[in-house]
Structure formats: C-alpha cells, structure tokens
Coordinates of C-alpha atoms in Angstrom, one line a residue:
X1 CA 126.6 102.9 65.2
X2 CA 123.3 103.5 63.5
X3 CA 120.7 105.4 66.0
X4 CA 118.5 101.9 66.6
X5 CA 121.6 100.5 68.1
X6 CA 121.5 103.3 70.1
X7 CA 117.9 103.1 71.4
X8 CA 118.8 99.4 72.2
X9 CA 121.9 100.5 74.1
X10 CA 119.7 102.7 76.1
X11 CA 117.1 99.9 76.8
X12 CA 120.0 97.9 78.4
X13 CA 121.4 100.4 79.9
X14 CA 117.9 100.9 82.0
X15 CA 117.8 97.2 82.8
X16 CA 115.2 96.3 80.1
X17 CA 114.7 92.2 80.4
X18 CA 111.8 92.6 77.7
X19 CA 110.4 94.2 75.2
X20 CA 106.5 92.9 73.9
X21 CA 105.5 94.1 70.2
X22 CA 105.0 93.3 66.4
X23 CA 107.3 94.4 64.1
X24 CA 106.4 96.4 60.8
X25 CA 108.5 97.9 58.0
X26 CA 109.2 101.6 60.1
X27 CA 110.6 99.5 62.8
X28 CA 112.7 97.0 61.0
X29 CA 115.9 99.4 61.8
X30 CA 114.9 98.6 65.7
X31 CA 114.0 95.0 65.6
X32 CA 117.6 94.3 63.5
X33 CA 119.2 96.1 66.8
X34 CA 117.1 94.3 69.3
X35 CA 118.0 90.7 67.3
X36 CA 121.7 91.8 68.5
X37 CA 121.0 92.3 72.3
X38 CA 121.9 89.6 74.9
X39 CA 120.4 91.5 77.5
X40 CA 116.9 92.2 76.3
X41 CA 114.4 89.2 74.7
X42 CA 111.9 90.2 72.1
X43 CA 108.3 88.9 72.5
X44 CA 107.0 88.8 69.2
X45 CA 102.6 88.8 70.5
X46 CA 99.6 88.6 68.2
X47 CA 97.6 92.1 69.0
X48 CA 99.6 95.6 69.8
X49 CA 97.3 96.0 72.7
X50 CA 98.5 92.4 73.8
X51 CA 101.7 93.9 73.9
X52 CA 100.7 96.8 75.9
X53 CA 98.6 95.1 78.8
X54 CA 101.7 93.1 79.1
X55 CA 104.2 95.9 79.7
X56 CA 101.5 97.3 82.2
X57 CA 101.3 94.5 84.3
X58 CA 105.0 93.3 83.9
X59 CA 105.4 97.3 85.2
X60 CA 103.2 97.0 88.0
X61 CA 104.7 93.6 89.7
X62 CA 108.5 94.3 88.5
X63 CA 108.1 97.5 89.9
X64 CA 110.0 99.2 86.8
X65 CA 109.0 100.0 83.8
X66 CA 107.5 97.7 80.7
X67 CA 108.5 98.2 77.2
X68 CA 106.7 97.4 74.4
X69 CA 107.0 98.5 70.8
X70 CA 104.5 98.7 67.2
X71 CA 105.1 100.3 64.4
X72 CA 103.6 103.4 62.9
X73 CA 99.7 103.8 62.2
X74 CA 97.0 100.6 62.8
X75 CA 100.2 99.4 65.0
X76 CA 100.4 102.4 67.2
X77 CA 97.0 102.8 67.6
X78 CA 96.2 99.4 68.5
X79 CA 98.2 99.9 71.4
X80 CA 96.7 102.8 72.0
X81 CA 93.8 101.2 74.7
X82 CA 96.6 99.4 76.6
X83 CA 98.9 102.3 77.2
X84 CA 95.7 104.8 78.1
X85 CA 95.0 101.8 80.7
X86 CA 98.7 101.4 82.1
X87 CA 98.7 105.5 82.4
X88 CA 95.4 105.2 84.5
X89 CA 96.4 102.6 86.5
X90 CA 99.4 104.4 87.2
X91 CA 101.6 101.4 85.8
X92 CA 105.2 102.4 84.4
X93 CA 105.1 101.4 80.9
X94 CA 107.7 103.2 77.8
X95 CA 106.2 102.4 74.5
X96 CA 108.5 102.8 71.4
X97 CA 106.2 103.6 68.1
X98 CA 107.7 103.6 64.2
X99 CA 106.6 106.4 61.8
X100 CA 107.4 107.9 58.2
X101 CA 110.6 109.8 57.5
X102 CA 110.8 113.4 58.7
X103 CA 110.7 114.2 55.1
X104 CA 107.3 112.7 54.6
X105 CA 105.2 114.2 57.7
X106 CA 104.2 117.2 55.7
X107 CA 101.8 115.3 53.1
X108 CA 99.2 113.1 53.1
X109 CA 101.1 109.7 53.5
X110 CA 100.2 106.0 53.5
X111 CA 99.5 105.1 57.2
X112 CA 101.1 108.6 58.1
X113 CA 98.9 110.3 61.3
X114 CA 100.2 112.3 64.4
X115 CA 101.0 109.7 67.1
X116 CA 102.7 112.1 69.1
X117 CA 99.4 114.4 69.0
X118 CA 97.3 111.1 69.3
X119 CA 99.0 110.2 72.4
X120 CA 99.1 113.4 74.3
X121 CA 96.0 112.7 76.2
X122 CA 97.1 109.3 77.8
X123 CA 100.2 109.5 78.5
X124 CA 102.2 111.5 81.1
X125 CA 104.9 112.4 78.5
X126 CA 104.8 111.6 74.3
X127 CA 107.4 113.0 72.5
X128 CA 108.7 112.3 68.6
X129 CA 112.6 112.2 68.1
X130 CA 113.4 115.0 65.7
X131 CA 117.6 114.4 66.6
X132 CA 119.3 111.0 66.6
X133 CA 121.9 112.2 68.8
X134 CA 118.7 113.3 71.4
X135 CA 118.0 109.5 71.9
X136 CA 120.2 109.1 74.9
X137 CA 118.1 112.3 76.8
X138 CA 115.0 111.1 75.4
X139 CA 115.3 107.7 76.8
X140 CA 116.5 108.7 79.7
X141 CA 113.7 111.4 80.8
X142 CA 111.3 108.7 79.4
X143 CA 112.0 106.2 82.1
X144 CA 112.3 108.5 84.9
X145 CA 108.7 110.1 84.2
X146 CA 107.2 106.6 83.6
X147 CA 108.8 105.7 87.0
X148 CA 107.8 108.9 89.0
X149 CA 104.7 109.5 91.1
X150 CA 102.7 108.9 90.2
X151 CA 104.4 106.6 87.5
X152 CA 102.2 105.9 83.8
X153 CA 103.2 105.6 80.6
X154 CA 105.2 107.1 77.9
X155 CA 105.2 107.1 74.3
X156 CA 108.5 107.9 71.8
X157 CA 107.7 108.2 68.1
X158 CA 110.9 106.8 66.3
X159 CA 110.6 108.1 62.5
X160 CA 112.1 105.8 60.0
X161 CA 114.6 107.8 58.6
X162 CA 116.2 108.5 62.2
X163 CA 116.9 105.2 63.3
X164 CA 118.5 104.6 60.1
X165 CA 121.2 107.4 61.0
X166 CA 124.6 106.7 62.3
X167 CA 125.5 108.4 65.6
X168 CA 128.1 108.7 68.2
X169 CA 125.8 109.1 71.5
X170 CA 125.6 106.8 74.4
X171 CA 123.6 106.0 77.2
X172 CA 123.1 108.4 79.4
X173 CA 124.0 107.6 83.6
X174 CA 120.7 106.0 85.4
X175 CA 120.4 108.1 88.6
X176 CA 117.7 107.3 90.8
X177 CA 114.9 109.6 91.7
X178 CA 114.9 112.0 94.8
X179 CA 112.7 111.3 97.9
X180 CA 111.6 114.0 100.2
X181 CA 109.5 114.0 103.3
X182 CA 107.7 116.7 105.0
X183 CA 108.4 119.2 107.0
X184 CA 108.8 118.3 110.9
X185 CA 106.0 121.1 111.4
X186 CA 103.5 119.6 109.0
X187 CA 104.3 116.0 110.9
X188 CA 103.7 118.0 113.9
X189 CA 100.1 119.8 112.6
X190 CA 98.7 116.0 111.2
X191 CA 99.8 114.6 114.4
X192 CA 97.9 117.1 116.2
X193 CA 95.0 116.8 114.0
X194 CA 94.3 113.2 115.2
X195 CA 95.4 113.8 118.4
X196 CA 92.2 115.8 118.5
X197 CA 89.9 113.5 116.3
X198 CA 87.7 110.8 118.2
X199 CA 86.5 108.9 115.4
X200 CA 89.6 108.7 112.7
X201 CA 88.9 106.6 110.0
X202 CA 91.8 105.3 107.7
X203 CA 91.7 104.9 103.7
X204 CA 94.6 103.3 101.9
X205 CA 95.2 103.6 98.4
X206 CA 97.7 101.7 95.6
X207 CA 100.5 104.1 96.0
X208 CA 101.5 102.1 99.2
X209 CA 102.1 98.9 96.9
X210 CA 104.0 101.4 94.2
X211 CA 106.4 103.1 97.3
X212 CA 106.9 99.6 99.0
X213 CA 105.7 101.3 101.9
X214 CA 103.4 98.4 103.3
X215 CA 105.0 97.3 106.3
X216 CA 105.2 101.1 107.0
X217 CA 101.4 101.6 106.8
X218 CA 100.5 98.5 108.7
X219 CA 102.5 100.3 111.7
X220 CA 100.8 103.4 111.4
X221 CA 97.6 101.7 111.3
X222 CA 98.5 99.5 114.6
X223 CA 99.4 102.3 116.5
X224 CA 96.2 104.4 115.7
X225 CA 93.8 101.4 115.8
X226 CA 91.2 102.9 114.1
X227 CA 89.2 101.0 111.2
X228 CA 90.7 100.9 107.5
X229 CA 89.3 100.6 103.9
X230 CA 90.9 100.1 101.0
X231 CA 90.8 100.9 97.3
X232 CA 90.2 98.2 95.3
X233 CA 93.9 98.2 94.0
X234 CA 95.2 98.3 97.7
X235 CA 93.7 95.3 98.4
X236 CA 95.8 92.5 100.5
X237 CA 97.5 95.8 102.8
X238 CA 95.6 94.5 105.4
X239 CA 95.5 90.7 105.8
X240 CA 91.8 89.2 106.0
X241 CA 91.6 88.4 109.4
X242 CA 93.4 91.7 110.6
X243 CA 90.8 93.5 113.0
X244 CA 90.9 96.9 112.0
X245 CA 90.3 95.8 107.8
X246 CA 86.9 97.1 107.1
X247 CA 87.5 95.6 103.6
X248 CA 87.1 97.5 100.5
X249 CA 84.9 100.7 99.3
X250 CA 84.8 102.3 95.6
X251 CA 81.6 100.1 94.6
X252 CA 78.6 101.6 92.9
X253 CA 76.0 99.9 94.8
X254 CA 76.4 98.3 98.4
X255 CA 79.4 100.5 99.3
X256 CA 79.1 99.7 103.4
X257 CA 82.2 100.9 104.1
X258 CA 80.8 104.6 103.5
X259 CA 78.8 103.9 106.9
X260 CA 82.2 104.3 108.5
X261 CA 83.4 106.9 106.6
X262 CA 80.2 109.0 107.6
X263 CA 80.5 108.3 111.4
X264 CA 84.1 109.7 111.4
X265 CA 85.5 113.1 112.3
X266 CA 88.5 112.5 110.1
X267 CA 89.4 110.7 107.0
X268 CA 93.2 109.8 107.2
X269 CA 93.9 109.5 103.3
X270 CA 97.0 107.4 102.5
X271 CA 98.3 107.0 98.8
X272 CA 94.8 107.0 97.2
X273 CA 94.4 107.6 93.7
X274 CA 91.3 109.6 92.8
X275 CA 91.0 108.0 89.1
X276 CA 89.5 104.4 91.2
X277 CA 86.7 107.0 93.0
X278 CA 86.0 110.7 93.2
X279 CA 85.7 111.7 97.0
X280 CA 82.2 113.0 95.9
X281 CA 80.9 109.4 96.0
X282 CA 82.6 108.3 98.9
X283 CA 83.2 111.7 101.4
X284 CA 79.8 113.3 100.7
X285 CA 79.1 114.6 104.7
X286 CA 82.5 116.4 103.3
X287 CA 84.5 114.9 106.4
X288 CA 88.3 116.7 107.2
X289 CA 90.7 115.0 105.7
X290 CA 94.5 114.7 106.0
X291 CA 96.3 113.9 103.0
X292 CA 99.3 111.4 103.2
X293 CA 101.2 111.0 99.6
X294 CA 104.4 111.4 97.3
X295 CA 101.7 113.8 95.5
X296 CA 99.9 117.5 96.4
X297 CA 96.5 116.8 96.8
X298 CA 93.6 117.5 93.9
X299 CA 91.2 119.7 96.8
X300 CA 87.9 120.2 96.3
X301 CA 84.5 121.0 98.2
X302 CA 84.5 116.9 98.9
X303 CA 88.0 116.6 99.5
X304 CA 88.7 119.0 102.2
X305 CA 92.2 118.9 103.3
X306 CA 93.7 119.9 107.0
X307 CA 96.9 118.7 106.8
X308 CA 98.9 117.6 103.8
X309 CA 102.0 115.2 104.2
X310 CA 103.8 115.2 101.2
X311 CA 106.6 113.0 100.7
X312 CA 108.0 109.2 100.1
X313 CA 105.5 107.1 102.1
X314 CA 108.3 104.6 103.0
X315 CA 110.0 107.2 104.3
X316 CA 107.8 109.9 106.3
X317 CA 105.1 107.5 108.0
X318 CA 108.4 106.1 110.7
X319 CA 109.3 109.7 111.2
X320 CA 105.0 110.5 111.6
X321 CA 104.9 108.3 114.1
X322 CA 107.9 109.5 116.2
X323 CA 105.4 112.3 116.9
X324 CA 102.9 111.3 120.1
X325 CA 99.9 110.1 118.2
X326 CA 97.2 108.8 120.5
X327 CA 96.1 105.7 119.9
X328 CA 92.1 106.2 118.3
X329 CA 90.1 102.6 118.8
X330 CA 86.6 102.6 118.1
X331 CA 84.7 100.7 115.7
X332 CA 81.4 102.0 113.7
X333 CA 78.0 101.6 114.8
X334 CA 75.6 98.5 113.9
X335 CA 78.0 95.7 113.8
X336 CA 79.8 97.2 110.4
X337 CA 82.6 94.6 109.9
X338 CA 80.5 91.8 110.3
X339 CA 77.3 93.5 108.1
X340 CA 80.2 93.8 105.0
X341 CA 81.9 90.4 105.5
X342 CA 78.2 89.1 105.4
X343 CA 77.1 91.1 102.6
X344 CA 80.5 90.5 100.3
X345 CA 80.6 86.7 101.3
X346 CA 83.9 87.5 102.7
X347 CA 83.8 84.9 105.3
X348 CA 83.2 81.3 103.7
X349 CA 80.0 79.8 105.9
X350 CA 80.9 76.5 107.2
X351 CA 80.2 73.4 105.1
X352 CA 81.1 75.7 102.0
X353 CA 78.8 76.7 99.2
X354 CA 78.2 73.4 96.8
X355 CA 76.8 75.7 94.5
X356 CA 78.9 76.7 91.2
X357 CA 78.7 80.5 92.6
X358 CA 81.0 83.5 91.3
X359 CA 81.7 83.6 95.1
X360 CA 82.0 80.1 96.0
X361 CA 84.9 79.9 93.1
X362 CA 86.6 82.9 94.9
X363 CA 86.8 81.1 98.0
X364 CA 87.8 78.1 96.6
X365 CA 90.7 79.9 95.2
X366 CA 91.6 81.6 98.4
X367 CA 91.7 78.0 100.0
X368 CA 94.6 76.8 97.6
X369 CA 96.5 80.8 97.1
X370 CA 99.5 80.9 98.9
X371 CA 101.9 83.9 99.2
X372 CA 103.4 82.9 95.7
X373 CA 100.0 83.5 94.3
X374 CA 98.7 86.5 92.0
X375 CA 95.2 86.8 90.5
X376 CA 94.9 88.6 87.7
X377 CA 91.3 90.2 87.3
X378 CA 89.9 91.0 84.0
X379 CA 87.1 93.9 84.0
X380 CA 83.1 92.8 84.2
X381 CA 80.9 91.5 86.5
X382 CA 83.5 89.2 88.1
X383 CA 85.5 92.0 88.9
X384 CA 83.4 93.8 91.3
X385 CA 83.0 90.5 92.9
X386 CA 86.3 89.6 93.6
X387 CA 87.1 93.2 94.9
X388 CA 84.1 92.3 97.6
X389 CA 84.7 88.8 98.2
X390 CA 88.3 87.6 97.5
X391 CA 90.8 88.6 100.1
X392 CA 94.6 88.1 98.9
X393 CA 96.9 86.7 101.2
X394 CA 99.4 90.0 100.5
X395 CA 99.3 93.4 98.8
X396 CA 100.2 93.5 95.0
X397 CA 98.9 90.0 94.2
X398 CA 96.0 90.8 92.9
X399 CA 96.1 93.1 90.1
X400 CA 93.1 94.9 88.9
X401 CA 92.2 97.9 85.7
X402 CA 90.5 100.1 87.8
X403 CA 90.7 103.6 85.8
X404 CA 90.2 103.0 82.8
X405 CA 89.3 99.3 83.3
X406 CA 89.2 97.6 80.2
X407 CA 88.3 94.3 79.2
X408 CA 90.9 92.1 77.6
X409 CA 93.8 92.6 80.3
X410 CA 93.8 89.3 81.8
X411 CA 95.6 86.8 79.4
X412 CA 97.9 89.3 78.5
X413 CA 98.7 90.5 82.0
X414 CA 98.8 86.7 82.9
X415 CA 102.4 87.0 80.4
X416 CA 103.3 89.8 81.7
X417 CA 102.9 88.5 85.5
X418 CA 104.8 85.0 85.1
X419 CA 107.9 87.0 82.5
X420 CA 108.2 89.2 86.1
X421 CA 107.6 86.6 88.7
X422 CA 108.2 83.1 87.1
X423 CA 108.6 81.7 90.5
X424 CA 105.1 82.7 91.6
X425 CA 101.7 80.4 90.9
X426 CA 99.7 83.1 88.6
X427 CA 95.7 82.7 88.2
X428 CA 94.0 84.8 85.8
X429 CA 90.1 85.4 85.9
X430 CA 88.1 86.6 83.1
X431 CA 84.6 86.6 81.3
X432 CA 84.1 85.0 78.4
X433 CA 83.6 88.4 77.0
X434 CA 87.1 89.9 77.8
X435 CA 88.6 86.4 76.9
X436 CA 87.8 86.3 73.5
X437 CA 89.5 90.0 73.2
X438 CA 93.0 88.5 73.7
X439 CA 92.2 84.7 73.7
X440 CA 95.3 84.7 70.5
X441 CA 97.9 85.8 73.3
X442 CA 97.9 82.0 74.6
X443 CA 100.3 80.9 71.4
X444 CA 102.5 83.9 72.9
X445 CA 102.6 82.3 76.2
X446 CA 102.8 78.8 74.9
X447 CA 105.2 79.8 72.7
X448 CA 107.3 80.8 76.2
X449 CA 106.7 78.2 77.9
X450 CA 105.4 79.8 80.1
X451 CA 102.5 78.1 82.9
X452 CA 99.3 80.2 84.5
X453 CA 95.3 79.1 84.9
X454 CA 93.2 80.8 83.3
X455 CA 89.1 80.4 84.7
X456 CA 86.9 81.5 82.7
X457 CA 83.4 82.1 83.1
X458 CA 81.1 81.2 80.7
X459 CA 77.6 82.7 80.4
X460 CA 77.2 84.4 77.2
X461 CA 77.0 87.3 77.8
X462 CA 78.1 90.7 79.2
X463 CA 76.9 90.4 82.8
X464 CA 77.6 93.7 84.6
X465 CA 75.7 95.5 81.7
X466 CA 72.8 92.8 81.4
X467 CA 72.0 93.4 85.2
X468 CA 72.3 97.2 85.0
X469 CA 69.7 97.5 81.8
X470 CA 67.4 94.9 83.6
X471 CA 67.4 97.0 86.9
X472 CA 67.1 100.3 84.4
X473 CA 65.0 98.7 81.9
X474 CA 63.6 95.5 83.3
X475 CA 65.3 94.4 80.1
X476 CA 68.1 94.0 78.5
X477 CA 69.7 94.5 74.3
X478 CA 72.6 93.9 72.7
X479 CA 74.8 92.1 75.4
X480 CA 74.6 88.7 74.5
X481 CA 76.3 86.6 72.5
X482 CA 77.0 82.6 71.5
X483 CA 80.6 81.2 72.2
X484 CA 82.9 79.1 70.4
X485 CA 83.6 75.7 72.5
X486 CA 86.6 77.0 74.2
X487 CA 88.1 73.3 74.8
X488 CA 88.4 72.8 71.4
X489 CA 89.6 76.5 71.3
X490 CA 92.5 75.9 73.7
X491 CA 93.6 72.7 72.2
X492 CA 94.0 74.4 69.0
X493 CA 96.9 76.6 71.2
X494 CA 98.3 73.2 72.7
X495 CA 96.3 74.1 76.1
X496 CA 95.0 71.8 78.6
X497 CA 91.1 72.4 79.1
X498 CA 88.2 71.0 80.8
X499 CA 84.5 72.1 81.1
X500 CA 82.9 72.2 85.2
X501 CA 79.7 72.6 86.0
X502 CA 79.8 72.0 89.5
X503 CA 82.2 73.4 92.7
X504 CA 83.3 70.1 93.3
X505 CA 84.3 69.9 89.3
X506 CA 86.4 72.9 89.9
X507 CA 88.0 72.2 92.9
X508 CA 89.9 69.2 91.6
X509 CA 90.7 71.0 88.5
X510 CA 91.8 74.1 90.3
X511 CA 94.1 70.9 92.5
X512 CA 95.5 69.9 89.6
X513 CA 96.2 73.1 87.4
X514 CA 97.8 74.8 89.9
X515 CA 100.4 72.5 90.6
X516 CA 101.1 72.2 86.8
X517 CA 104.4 73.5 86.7
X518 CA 105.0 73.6 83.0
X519 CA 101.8 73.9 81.2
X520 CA 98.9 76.1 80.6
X521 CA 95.4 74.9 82.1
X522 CA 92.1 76.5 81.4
X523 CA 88.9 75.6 83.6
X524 CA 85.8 76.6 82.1
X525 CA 83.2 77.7 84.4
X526 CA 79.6 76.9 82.9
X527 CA 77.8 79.7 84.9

C-alpha cells in the first residue's frame, strides 16, 4: 500500500473518529486514503485555524487526542494560532501538515518554508517524515506525547513525494501510558507538613479534569476542610454551593481570593498549570507550598516548594490520605467568601437583575444548564466575567483559552464540543469581535447537522481593551468597529437568529434555543 494508506491505518488504529482540515494539492495522496476509511470522517471546515480550535476542544472533552490536517505553506500556517493555543492549554491535538518533495526543500520553492522549524516553538514534539516505513513509530510517539502530562499538541510534516511511496509497515500496538505515584516517604513528609500547618489553603488546577481525578480531590478537600480556589480552567471541581469553594483567582484586578492565600501558612498546590498565572502574582508573601502533580515542579523564589508529590493524581491522593491528616477548618478573615460572591455576582440577588447585564445573562444561563451542559467561552471581556460570575454545575463543562487565549475559539470549539459529546446541550459565548473571526465555521456545523447556541454580544467593540486604555488613557483608539446585521448574517448559513435587548428577551430565547434539538440558534445580545 502507498504510505497515506498507511498514515490512515495508523489514525484508526489510535481510535481517530475525526479528522478537521482543508485539503490542498501536497495532501491529495492523504485525503484519497482518508475518502477510503470507514472508521474516521473527514470534516472538510472553511479556515485551518477552524480546524485546529476544533481538534483542541474535541481533545479536551474526548479526553484523547484531536486531529486535524492542512496542507503545506498559507495552510500550515493558518493553523499555526490554533495548535500554539491547544499546546498552551495543554489540549492533545496531532496535526498532519503537507509539504514539497524531499527533492525540492533545498531551493527556493513555491509555498516551500520550514514547518517543522516553524512549529518547534508551540508544540511539544514537530517532526518531518524523512522514511515512509517510519510512519508507523512516528504516529505512534505522536499520540503518546500529545496524550502525556502534560498533554499539547504535535505537528508531522508529511512531504509530498513520501505519501506517494508504497510501503509494507503497519500500525504499531497502542499501549497505554505508565502511572506512578510517590514514594510512601514523600506521602509521609506532605502529610506531616499539614499536619503542622494551621491555616492550609488549597489551589486546584486543570490537570485534575485532564487525570479524571475529581472525585479524588473533592475527598482530599473534605477531609482537610480548608478553603479552595480554583484556576479558571478548574472551574466546576467544586460545586457552587460547596462551603469550602472560595471561587476562582488568576484575575488581573479584583483577585480576592489572594486575601486567603496571604493569611495561610501553606499553599497545597494541586494540578495547577503555571501558563493560566505565574505564582509571582498570586504567592507574593512567598507562602510554603507543597506541590501535588503528574509533573516536577517549575521552583522559584515565589514558588517555594516543601514537599513535592509526583505522580497520577487519581492514583496518589486515596493513598495520601491513608496517611493521618488532620482535619484544618478555618476560614479567612473579613467575611471572604461572601466579599467575592458579592463582588463576582456569584450569588443571583433575589428578584433577579431585569437589566440586559453581562452578569444577569450568566445567571440566566446557570438557571436553565443542567449536567449535560458545556459553555464554551471565547476570549474578551466576557471571559473574565464568566470566570467570576458563572458557576458550572461540573468540572470540564466549561471550556476556556487561558494560555494563550485567543479570540476566535468559540464557534469552532462549539463543533468540536457537540462531534465529542452529541448528547450534551452545548452553549457557546463570544464577542462580536471573536465571532466574526470564525463566524464561516457555522456552514461546517450546519453542514453536520449538528445543534449548539451561540450568544453573542454585540457592542462594537473590543471591550477588555477599551476599558483598559480608558483607565490608562482616559481614552480609548483603534478598538472599535461597525458590525454587519448578524440576523441576516446567520440566515445566509440557514441559522435561526433573533436580536434581544432586554433579559426577559433573552430568557425565552435562551427557553426555546436550548431545547432545539436539531438546529442552530443564535441570540444576539444588544449590549
């Protein structure tokens, strides 16, 4: 068989259900291969970095790795944003990139550059095939780096000329990863630790959601009792009304939680990711900390570790806690928990808010979320307010870009949501700003079939940046714009679409669109 078959048979052979891409002459070879698979469906989407966001947030709900595939040149680098995004976010993507013939590299050659050299820097692994018969080891090492902690993306540069080749090689054996826990004395030094804290305080971090270790950190955190924060990709670990949830820290401005952090003797640090907040904004009275993760920690003058627990989470925190650890109640001082929920309008006031608020939407969507529900939140001003305000009912449905945080991911990662959870209700949230960026991805998903809401709010402008040049300034430039009338715009893609100005407006279109089973619905929010 020629070598794309092979690359195909690898892709089954991994359990690929999709791959996301656009197809150009140096992949031709793969797309004839994938056209023969009756395992894996091809998602032909309108933008490469469409494709990308996709197989990120298909990655990060599936919990195995998204595919997606351009071809050489303006298609590999238009996926470029996407996959430095997934590898930030620590989402498991494998992207598959055309280029010239071998024979060609060496001179200056239409839409010829170095994508294995242009990928280096945001990817954990990105490799060009020199071999045919290498495919089944490079395909294989590719998924078990995306897929390791912490997991991100990979890139393999597939030159013309190779997947043209006939070869003999098959699939490799999928094996699955190791997972190791600490050593009983380490268990034994943490547990100590605390035993000799007063004021523990408890951070929780993403790699909880990525190690299905939730149920295993709740435990740990009802048998301290000590308050709990979470990074704004942890959210929904701890349930809203749960009393040691201190809610979420890693803003700019307003970060209360840091109160709590300051009054501890101990920061308990489970499965945080540094990339969402260096622990010199968050850990400046340089507070002990003991480290709890599949990953050695990054130490520094900020990050001051005791006691490092390396290992599956899943695994070590049940054999942590059949060491004696004292149970550490206390709360922070000046009322804390109620000071944030008042501050993040966390807690809807009774009566409700009949104002068309960013907050007053957020609640209204918390009223009809179930546990079938994910949010999707595009990047802007909405963003930071649903990491204050909205409380999931569950961890991992809400899905945020919080490292490198790019607008644009929230139709796309709508697709990629519903193709790996079609049972669930999936609401995406986005600026008209980061709306417009992908707003052709909604022929992909109607094309599907496929049925999400999308609200979008519409204010002209780019929010987050208008407010920080006015409080810098007392003026802002350049972040303003007119919009098209996105009705219109959505009927042209066979989407449903209605304009509210008021909560009441959106309420009974929020009634209505989620329980559309089979259809697309897009509220526009007049802010």
């Amino acid at each position: 068989m020629k070598a794309s078959d092979v690359v195909v048979s690898c892709l089954e052979n991994e359990g690929v259900e999709y791959v996301f891409g656009i197809i150009g002459k140096e992949v031709i070879d793969l797309a004839d291969s994938l056209s023969k698979s009756e395992k894996i469906k091809y998602i032909p989407v309108r933008h490469e970095q469409g494709a990308a966001f996709m197989a990120d947030v298909y990655g990060r709900i599936s919990g195995k790795p998204g595919v997606c595939l351009a071809t050489l040149g303006p298609g590999a680098t238009n996926l470029l944003t996407g996959i430095a995004s997934a590898n930030l976010d620590h989402s498991p993507v494998v992207a598959i990139t055309g280029q010239t013939g071998l024979e060609k590299q060496h001179k200056n050659t239409h839409q010829y550059i170095d994508i294995q050299r242009v990928y280096e820097p945001v990817t954990k692994w990105s490799v060009q095939v020199k071999a045919a018969e290498r495919i089944p080891e490079i395909i294989r090492k590719s998924f078990r780096i995306a897929i390791e902690e912490k997991p991100g993306a990979v890139v393999i540069e597939l030159p013309e000329n190779i997947a043209m080749e006939n070869v003999t090689t098959r699939p490799l054996a999928v094996t699955s990863l190791p997972k190791s826990v600490p050593a009983a004395v380490s268990l034994k030094q943490a547990a100590q630790l605390i035993n000799a804290s007063n004021r523990p305080f408890i951070i929780v971090g993403n790699e909880i959601i990525r190690q299905d270790a939730v149920k295993e950190v709740q435990m740990f955190i009802d048998q301290l009792g000590s308050p709990v924060a979470q990074s704004f990709m942890a959210k929904g670990i701890l349930p809203k009304g749960h009393p040691q949830n201190f809610y979420t820290f890693g803003f700019t401005e307003k970060d209360y939680a840091l109160h709590g952090f300051e009054e501890a003797d101990l920061l308990v640090v489970i499965g945080f990711d540094m990339i969402e907040k260096l622990p010199s904004e968050w850990n400046k009275k340089k507070v002990p900390i003991i480290h709890i993760s599949a990953s050695a920690a990054d130490v520094d003058e900020y990050y001051p570790v005791k006691a490092e627990l390396i290992g599956n989470l899943k695994l070590q925190l049940p054999l942590f806690l059949t060491n004696e650890i004292n149970t550490k109640r206390w709360l922070p001082s000046g009322d804390l928990k109620a000071r944030i929920e008042e501050s993040y309008s966390i807690i809807e006031k009774a009566g409700g808010n009949s104002s068309l608020t960013i907050e007053s939407i957020l609640h209204a969507v918390e009223r009809f979320q179930t546990k079938e529900t994910i949010v999707i939140s595009d990047v802007g001003s909405h963003k930071v307010s649903i990491v204050r305000t909205y409380q999931p009912v569950q961890a991992n449905q809400l899905i945020i870009s919080n490292g490198l945080a790019s607008m644009g991911i929230a139709i796309p990662g709508a697709i990629g949501a519903k193709l790996a959870a079609p049972e669930k209700t999936i609401i995406c949230i986005t600026g008209d700003g980061g709306a417009l960026m992908n707003f052709s991805e909604l022929e992909t998903a109607k094309r599907l079939g496929l049925s999400f809401v999308i609200v979008l709010l519409n204010n002209s402008m780019l929010k987050l940046e208008v407010d920080t040049m006015e409080k810098k300034f007392a003026d802002s430039f350049g972040v303003t714009f007119s919009n098209p009338d996105f009705i219109q715009l959505a009927e042209g893609y066979g989407v449903r679409g209605k304009k509210v100005t008021n909560i009441l407006g959106f309420e009974e279109m929020l009634t209505g669109a989620v329980n559309a089973k089979n259809e697309i619905v897009l509220i526009d929010v007049s802010m």
